[in-house]
Coordinates of C-alpha atoms and ligand atoms in Angstrom, one line a residue:
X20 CA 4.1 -119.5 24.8
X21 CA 6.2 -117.6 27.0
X22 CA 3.9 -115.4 29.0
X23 CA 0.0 -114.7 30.5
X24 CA -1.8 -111.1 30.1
X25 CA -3.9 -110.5 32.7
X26 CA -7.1 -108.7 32.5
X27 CA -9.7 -107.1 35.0
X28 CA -13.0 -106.7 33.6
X29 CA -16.2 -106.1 35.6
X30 CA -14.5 -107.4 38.8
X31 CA -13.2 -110.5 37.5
X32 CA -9.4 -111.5 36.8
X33 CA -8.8 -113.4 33.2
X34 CA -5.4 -114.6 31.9
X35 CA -4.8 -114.9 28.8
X36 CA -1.7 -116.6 26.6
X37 CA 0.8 -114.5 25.5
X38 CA 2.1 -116.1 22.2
X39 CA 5.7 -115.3 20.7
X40 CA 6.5 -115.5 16.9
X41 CA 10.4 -116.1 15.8
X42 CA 10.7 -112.2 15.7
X43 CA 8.4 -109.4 16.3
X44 CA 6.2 -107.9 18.9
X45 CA 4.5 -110.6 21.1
X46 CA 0.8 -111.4 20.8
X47 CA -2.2 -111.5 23.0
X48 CA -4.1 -114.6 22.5
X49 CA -7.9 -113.1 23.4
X50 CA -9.6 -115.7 21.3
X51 CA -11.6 -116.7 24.7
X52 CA -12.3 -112.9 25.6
X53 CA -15.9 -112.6 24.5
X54 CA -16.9 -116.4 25.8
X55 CA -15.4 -115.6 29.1
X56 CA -15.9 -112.0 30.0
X57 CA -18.8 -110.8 27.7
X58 CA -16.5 -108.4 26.1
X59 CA -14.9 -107.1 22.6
X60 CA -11.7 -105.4 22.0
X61 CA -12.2 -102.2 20.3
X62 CA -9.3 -101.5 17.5
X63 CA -10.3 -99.6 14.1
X64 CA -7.8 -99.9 11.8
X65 CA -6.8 -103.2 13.1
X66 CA -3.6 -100.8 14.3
X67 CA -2.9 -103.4 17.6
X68 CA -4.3 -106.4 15.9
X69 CA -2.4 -109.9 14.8
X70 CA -5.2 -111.2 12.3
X71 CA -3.5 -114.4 11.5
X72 CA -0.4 -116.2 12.1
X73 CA 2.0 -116.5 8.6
X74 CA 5.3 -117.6 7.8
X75 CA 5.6 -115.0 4.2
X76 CA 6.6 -111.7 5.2
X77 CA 8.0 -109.9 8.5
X78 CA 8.0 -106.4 8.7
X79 CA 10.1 -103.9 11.4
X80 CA 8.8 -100.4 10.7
X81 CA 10.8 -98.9 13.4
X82 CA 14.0 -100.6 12.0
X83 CA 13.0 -100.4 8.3
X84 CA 13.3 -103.9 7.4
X85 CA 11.2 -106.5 4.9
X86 CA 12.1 -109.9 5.2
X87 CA 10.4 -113.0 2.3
X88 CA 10.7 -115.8 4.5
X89 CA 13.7 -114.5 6.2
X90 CA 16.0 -112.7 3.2
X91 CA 15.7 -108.9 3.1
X92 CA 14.1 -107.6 0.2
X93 CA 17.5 -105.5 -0.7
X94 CA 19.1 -108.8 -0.8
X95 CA 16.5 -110.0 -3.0
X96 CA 16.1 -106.8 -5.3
X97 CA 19.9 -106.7 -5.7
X98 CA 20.1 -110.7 -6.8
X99 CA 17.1 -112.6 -7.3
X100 CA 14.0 -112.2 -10.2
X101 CA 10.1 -111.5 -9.6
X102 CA 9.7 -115.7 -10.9
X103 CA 12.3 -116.7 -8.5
X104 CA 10.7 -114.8 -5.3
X105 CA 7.0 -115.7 -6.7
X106 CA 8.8 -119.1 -6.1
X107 CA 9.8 -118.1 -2.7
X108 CA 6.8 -116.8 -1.8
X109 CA 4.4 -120.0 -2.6
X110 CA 7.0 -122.5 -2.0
X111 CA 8.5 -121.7 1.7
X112 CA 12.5 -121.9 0.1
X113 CA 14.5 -120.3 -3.0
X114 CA 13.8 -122.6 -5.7
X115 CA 17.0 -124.8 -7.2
X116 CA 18.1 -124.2 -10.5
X117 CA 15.4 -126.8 -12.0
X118 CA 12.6 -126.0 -9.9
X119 CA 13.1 -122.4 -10.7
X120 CA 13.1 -123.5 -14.9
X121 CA 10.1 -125.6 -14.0
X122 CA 8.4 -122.9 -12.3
X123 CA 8.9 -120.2 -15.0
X124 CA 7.7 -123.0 -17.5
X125 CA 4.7 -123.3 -15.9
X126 CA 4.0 -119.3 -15.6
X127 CA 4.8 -118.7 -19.0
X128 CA 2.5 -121.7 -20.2
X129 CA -0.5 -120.4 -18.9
X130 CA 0.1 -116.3 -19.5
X131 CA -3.0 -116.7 -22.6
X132 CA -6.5 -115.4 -21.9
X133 CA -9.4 -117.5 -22.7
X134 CA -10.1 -116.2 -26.2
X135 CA -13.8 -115.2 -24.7
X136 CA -12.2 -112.7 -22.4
X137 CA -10.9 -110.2 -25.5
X138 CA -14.9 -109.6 -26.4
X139 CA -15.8 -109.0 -22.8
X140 CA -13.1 -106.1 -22.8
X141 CA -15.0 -104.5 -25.4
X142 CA -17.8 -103.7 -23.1
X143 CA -15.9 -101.5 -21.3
X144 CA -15.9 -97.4 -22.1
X145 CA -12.5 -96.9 -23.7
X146 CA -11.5 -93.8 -21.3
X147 CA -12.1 -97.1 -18.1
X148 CA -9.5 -96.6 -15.5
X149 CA -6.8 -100.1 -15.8
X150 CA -8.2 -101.1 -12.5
X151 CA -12.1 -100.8 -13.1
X152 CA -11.1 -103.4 -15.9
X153 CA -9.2 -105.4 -14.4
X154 CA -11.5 -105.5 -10.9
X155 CA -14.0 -106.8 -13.4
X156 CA -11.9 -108.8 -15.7
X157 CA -10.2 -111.1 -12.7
X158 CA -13.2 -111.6 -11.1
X159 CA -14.8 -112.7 -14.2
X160 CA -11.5 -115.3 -14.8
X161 CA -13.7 -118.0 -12.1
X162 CA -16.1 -117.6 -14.8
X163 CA -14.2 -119.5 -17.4
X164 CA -11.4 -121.8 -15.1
X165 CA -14.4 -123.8 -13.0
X166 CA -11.0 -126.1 -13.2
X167 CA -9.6 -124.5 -10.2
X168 CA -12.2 -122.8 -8.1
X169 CA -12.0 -126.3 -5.6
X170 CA -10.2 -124.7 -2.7
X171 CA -10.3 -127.7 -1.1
X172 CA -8.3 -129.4 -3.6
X173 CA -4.5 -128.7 -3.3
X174 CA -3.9 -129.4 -7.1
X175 CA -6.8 -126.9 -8.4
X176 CA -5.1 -124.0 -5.6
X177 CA -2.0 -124.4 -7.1
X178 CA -3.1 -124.3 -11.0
X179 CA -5.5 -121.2 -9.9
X180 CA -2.2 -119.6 -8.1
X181 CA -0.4 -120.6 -11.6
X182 CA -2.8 -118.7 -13.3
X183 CA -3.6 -115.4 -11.6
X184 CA 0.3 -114.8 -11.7
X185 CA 0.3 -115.8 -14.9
X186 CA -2.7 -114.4 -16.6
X187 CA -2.3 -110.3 -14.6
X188 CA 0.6 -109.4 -17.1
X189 CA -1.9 -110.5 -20.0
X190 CA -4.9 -108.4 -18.5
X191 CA -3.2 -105.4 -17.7
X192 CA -1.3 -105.3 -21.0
X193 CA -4.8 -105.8 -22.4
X194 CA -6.3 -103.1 -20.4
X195 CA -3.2 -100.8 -21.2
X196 CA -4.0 -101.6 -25.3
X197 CA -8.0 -100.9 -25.0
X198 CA -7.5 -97.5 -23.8
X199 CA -5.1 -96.7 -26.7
X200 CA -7.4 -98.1 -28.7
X201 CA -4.4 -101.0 -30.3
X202 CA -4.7 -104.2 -30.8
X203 CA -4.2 -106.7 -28.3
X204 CA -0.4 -108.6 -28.5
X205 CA -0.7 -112.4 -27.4
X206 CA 2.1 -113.5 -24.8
X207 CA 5.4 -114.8 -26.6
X208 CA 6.6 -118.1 -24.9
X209 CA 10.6 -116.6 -26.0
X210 CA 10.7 -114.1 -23.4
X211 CA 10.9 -113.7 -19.3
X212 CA 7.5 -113.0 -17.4
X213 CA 8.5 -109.2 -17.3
X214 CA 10.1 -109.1 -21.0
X215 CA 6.6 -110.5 -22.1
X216 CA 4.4 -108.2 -20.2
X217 CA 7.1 -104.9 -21.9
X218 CA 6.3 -106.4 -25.0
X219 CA 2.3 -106.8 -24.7
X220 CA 2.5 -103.2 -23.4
X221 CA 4.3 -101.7 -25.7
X222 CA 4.7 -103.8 -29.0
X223 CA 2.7 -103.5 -31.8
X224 CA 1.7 -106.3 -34.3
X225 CA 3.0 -104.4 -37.3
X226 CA 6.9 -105.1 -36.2
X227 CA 8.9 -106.8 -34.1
X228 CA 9.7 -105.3 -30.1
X229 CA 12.8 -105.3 -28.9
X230 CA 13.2 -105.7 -25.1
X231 CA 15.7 -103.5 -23.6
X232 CA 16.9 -105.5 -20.9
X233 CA 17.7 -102.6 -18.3
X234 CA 13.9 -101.5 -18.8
X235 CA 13.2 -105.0 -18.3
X236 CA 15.7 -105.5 -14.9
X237 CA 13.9 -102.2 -13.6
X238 CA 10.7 -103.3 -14.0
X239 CA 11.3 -106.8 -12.5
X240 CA 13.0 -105.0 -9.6
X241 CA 9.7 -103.0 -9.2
X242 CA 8.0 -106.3 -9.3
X243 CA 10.1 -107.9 -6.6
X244 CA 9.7 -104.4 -4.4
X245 CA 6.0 -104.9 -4.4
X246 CA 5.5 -108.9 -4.4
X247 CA 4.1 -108.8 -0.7
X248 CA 3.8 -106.7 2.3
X249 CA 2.6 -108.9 5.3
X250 CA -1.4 -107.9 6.0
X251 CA -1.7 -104.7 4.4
X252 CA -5.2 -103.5 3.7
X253 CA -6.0 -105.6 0.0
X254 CA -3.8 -109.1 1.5
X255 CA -6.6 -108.7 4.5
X256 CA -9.2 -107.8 1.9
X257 CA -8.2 -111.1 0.0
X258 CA -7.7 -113.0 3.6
X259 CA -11.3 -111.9 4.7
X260 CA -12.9 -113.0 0.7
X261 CA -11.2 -116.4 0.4
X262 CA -12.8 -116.9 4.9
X263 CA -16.1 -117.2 3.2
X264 CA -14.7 -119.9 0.5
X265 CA -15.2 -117.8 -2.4
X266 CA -13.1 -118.7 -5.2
X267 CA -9.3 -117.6 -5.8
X268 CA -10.5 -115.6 -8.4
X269 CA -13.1 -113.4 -6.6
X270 CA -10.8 -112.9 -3.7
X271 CA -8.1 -111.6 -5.9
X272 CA -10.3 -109.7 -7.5
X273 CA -11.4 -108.3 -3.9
X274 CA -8.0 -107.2 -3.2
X275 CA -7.4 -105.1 -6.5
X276 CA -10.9 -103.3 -5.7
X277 CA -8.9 -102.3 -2.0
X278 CA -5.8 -101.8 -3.8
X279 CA -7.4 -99.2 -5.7
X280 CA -7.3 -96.6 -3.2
X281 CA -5.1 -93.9 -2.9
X282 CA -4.4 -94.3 0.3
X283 CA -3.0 -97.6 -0.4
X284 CA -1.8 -99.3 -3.9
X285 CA -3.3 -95.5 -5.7
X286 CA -0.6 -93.8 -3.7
X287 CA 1.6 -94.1 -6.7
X288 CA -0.5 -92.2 -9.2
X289 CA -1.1 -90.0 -6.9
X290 CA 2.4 -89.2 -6.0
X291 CA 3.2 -88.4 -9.7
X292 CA 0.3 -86.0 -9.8
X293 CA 1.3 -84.3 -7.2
X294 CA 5.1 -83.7 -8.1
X295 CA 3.9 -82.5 -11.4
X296 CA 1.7 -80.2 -9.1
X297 CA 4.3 -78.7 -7.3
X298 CA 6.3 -78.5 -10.7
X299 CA 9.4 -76.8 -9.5
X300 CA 11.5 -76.9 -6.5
X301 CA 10.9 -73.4 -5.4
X302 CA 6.8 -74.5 -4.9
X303 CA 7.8 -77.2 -2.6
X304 CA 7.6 -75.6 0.8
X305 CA 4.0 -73.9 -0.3
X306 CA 3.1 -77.9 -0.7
X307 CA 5.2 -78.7 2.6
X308 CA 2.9 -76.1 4.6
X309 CA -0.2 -77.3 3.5
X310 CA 0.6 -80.7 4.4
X311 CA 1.0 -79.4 7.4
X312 CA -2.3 -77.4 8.0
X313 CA -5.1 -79.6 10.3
X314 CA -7.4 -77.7 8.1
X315 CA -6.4 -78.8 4.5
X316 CA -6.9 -82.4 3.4
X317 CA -3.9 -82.1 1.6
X318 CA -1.3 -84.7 2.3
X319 CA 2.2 -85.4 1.0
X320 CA 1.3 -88.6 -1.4
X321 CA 3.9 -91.1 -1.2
X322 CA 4.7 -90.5 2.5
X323 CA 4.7 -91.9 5.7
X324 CA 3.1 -95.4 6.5
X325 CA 1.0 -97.7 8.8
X326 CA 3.8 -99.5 10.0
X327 CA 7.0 -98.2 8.6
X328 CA 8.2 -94.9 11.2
X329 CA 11.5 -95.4 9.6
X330 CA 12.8 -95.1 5.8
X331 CA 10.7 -97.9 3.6
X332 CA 13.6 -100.2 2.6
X333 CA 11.5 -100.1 -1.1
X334 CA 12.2 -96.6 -1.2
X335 CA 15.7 -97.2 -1.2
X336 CA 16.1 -99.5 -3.9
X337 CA 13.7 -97.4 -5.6
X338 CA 15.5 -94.5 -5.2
X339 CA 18.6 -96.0 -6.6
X340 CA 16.7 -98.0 -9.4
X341 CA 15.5 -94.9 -10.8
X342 CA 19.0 -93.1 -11.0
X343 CA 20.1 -96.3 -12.8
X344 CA 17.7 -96.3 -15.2
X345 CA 17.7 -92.4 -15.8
X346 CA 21.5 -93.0 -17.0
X347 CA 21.5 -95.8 -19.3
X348 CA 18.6 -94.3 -21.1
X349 CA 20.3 -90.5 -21.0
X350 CA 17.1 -89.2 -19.7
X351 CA 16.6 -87.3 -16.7
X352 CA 13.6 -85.9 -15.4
X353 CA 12.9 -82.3 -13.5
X354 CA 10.0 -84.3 -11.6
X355 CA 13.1 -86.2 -9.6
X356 CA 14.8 -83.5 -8.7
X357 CA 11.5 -81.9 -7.5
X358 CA 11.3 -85.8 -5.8
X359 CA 14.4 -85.4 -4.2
X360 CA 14.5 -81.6 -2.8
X361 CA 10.5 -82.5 -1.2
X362 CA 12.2 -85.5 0.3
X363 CA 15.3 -83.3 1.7
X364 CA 12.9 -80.8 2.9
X365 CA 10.7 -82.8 4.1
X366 CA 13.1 -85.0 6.5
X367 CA 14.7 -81.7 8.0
X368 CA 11.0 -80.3 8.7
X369 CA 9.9 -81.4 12.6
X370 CA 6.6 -81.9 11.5
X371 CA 7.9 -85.1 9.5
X372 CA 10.3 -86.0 11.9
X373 CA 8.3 -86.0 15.0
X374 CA 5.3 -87.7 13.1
X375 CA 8.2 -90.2 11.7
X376 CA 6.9 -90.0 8.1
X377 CA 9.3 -91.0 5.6
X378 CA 9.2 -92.0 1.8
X379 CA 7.1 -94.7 1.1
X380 CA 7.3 -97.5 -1.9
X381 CA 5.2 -95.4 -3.9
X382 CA 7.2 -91.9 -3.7
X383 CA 9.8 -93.0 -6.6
X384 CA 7.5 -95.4 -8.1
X385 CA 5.8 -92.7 -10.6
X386 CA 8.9 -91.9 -11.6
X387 CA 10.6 -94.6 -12.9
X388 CA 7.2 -95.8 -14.5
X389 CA 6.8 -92.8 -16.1
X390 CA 10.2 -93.0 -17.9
X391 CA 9.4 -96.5 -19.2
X392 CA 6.2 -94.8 -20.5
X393 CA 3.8 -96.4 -18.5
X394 CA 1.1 -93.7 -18.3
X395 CA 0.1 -92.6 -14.8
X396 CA -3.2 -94.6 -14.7
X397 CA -1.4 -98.0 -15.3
X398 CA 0.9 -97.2 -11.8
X399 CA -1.9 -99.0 -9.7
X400 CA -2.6 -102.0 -12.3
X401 CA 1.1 -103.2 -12.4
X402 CA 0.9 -102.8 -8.2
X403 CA -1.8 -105.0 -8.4
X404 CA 0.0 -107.5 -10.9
X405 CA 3.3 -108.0 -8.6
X406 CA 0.9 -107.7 -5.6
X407 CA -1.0 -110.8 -7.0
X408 CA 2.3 -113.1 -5.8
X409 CA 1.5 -112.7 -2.2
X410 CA -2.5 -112.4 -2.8
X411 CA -2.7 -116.1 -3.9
X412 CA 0.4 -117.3 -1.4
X413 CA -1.4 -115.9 1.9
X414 CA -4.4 -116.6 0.4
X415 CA -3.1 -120.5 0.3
X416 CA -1.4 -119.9 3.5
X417 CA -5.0 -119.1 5.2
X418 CA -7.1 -121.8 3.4
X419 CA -4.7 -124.6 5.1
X420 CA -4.2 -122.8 8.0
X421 CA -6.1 -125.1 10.7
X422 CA -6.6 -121.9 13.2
X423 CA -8.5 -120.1 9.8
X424 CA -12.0 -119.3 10.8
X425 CA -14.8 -116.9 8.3
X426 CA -13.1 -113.0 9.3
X427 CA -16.2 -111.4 11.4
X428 CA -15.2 -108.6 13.1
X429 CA -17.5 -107.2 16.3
X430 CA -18.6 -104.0 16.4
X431 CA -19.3 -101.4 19.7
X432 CA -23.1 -100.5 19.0
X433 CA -23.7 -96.7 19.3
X434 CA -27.4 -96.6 17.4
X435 CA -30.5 -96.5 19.1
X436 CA -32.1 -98.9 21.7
X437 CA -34.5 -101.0 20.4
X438 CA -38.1 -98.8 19.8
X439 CA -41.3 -99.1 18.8
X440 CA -42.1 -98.5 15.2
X441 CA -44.0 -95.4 14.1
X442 CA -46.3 -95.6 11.0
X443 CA -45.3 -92.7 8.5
X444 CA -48.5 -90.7 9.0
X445 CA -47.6 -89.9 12.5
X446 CA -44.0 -89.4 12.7
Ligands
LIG527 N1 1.3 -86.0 4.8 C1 1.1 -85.2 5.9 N2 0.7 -85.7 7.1 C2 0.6 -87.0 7.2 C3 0.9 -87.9 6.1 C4 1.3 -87.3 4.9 N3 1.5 -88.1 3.8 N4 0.7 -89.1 6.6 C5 0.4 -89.1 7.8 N5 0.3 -87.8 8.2 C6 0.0 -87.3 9.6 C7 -1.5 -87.3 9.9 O1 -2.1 -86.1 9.5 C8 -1.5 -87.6 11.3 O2 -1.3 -86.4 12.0 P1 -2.0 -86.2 13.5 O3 -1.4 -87.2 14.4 O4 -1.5 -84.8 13.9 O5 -3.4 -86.3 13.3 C9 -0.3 -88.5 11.6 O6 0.7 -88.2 10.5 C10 -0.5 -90.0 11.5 O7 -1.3 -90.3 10.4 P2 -2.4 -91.4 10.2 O8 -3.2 -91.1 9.0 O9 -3.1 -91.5 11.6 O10 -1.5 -92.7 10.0 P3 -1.9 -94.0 9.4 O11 -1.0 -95.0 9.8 O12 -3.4 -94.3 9.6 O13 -1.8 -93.7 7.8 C11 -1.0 -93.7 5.6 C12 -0.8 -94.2 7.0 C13 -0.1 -94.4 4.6 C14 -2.5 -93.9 5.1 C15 -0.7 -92.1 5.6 O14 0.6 -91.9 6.0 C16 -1.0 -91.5 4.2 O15 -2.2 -91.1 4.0 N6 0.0 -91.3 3.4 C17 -0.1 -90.8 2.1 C18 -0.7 -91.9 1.1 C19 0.4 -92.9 0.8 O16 1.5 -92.5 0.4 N7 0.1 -94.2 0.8 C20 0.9 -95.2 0.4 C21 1.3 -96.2 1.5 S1 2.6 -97.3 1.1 C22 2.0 -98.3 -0.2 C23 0.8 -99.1 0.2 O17 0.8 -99.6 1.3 O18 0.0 -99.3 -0.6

């Protein structure tokens, strides 16, 4: 504690701690507020709001940084593997060499559904958006592991944690398959987490699936860029589930029904949608004006962000990720140079610049995907399979957090006064 807020309410002085993290703003310890003075804070949006303290992930949107316990996530992109920063994430330190083998041994042994789960995808309309399956599909997983829905067991949160990072390759693969209306591909134990989930994709049973590793690099890259973002809106979703005690499963599956959104983890999809919108460069600044006008709902997908007001250090990597991948597979794409000139334009418009919105995660995203041949529908599920990492690591991080109380927001009451009922004959 370095510090004391004072506060006047009603005629009465309170002070109130001022706590200090190892980097990052300082917070306002108000936790005796309402006992003392009667009063809430009002904050929609949670925009001034420390909901927790956590050890996983720092964030400096004005600088543009992402720290995983402490390393950058360029650093981490650049040299490490989604297993090893999965590892990272859980575990509080880079794995060594055998803890890291262990770990991926332990993934890849428990990446097959229970055999049950195949018939309960047939229930689902065949045109089902990826997520609506796999909201229901995760959820259903407490259904059939009542091993490891004990949160107060340490051993059961960990095989649970195995699991759901595990198991989200396998269901989104399946999910992918349904609406193509293949077969589903079991996990092969031979390949890495990402090599397996390219092959359940895109393999078929009636030959054998070669895995091309710079495909498979770029999508464990996209993996890493999206493991975990401090308390975004689905990590808080997940926070607020797993306060009650509900089980791993029904809190993850909480945070992929927030995920959803476009305003969040749907960004991506949308982004792609809208670059084929514009189409060519010359359409761009009819799409940068509307943007622009109070009066149109339209907004550029893919930009600007909650706390980012600098470039998204995703972006980056994601930027250069998809120029690498464009040139070993001799492709290229009109929708990224579209990408590219919106971006240009974009940054050398005030409107932007004063506003500080920038490129998000999600403004590349659609594009790489959609050169592996993910179709745009499936952007959002394999968000939500990376994202999973930090779901069940802050969601472990909260359940033996002593300060961790059931989330119950307050509210400021603008309805009526209490009244006197009316019988419906003489209203
Ligand atoms: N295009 C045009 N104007 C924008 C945009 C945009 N993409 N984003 C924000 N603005 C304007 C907004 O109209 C507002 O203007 P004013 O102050 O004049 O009313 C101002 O910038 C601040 O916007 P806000 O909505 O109050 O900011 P926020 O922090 O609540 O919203 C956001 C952040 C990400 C929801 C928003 O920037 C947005 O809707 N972006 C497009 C969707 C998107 O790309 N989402 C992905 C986020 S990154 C991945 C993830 O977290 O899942």
């Amino acid at each position: 504690m370095t510090d004391t807020a004072k506060l006047s309410i009603a005629g009465s002085d309170h002070d109130y701690p001022v706590m200090s993290g190892t980097v990052g703003p300082d917070v306002v310890d108000i936790r005796k507020l309402y006992a003392q003075t009667g009063a809430f804070t009002y904050d929609p949006g949670f925009t001034s709001t420390a909901s927790c303290q956590s050890k996983l992930t720092y964030i400096d949107g004005d600088e543009g940084v992402l720290l995983h316990r402490g390393y950058a996530i360029g650093d981490l992109a650049e040299n490490s593997t989604f297993m090893e920063v999965a590892y990272l994430l859980l575990n509080d330190e880079l794995p060594k060499k055998g803890e890291l083998e262990q770990f991926e041994t332990t993934i890849t042994r428990h990446t097959m559904l229970h055999e049950q789960l195949a018939m309960f995808y047939r229930g689902f309309r065949r045109d089902a958006h990826p997520m609506a399956i796999m909201c229901g599909v995760v959820g259903a997983l407490s259904a059939f592991y009542h091993d490891s829905t004990d949160i107060h067991d340490p051993t059961q949160r960990m095989i649970a944690s195995h699991r759901l990072i595990a198991k989200m390759p396998t269901i989104a693969a399946m999910a992918y398959k349904y609406s193509v209306g293949q077969p589903f591909l079991y996990p092969d134990n031979s390949l890495s987490y990402t090599g397996n989930f390219l092959r359940m994709t895109f393999g078929v049973p009636a030959e054998a699936y070669e895995v091309d590793p710079v495909i498979e690099k770029a999508l464990d890259r996209i993996f890493i860029l999206h493991a975990d973002h401090e308390q975004n809106a689905s990590t808080s979703t997940v926070r607020l589930a797993g306060s009650s005690g509900a089980n791993p499963f029904a809190c993850i599956a909480a945070g992929i029904a927030c995920l959803w959104g476009p305003a969040h983890g749907g960004a991506n999809e949308a982004a792609l949608n809208m670059l084929h919108e514009i189409g060519t460069v010359d359409r761009i600044p009819e799409f940068i004006a509307r943007a622009k006008d109070k009066n149109d709902p339209f907004r550029l997908m893919g930009f600007g962000h909650r706390v980012y007001k600098n470039y998204d250090p995703r972006a980056t990597v994601m930027q250069k990720t998809v120029r690498e991948v464009f040139a070993a597979m001799k492709v290229s794409d009109p929708v990224f140079d579209v990408a590219l000139k919106l971006e240009e334009l974009a940054l050398s418009d005030p409107y932007f610049v004063e506003k500080k919105l920038f490129p998000n995660v999600d403004f590349y995203s659609g594009v790489i995907l959609s050169a592996i041949g993910f179709p745009t529908s499936m952007f959002t599920a394999l968000f939500a399979l990376a994202r999973t990492v930090g779901w069940v690591a802050q969601w472990n991080e909260m359940i033996t957090d002593p300060d961790q109380k059931i989330g119950r927001p307050r509210q400021l009451y603008n309805g009526p006064a209490e009244r006197t009922y009316v019988p419906v004959g003489q209203r």
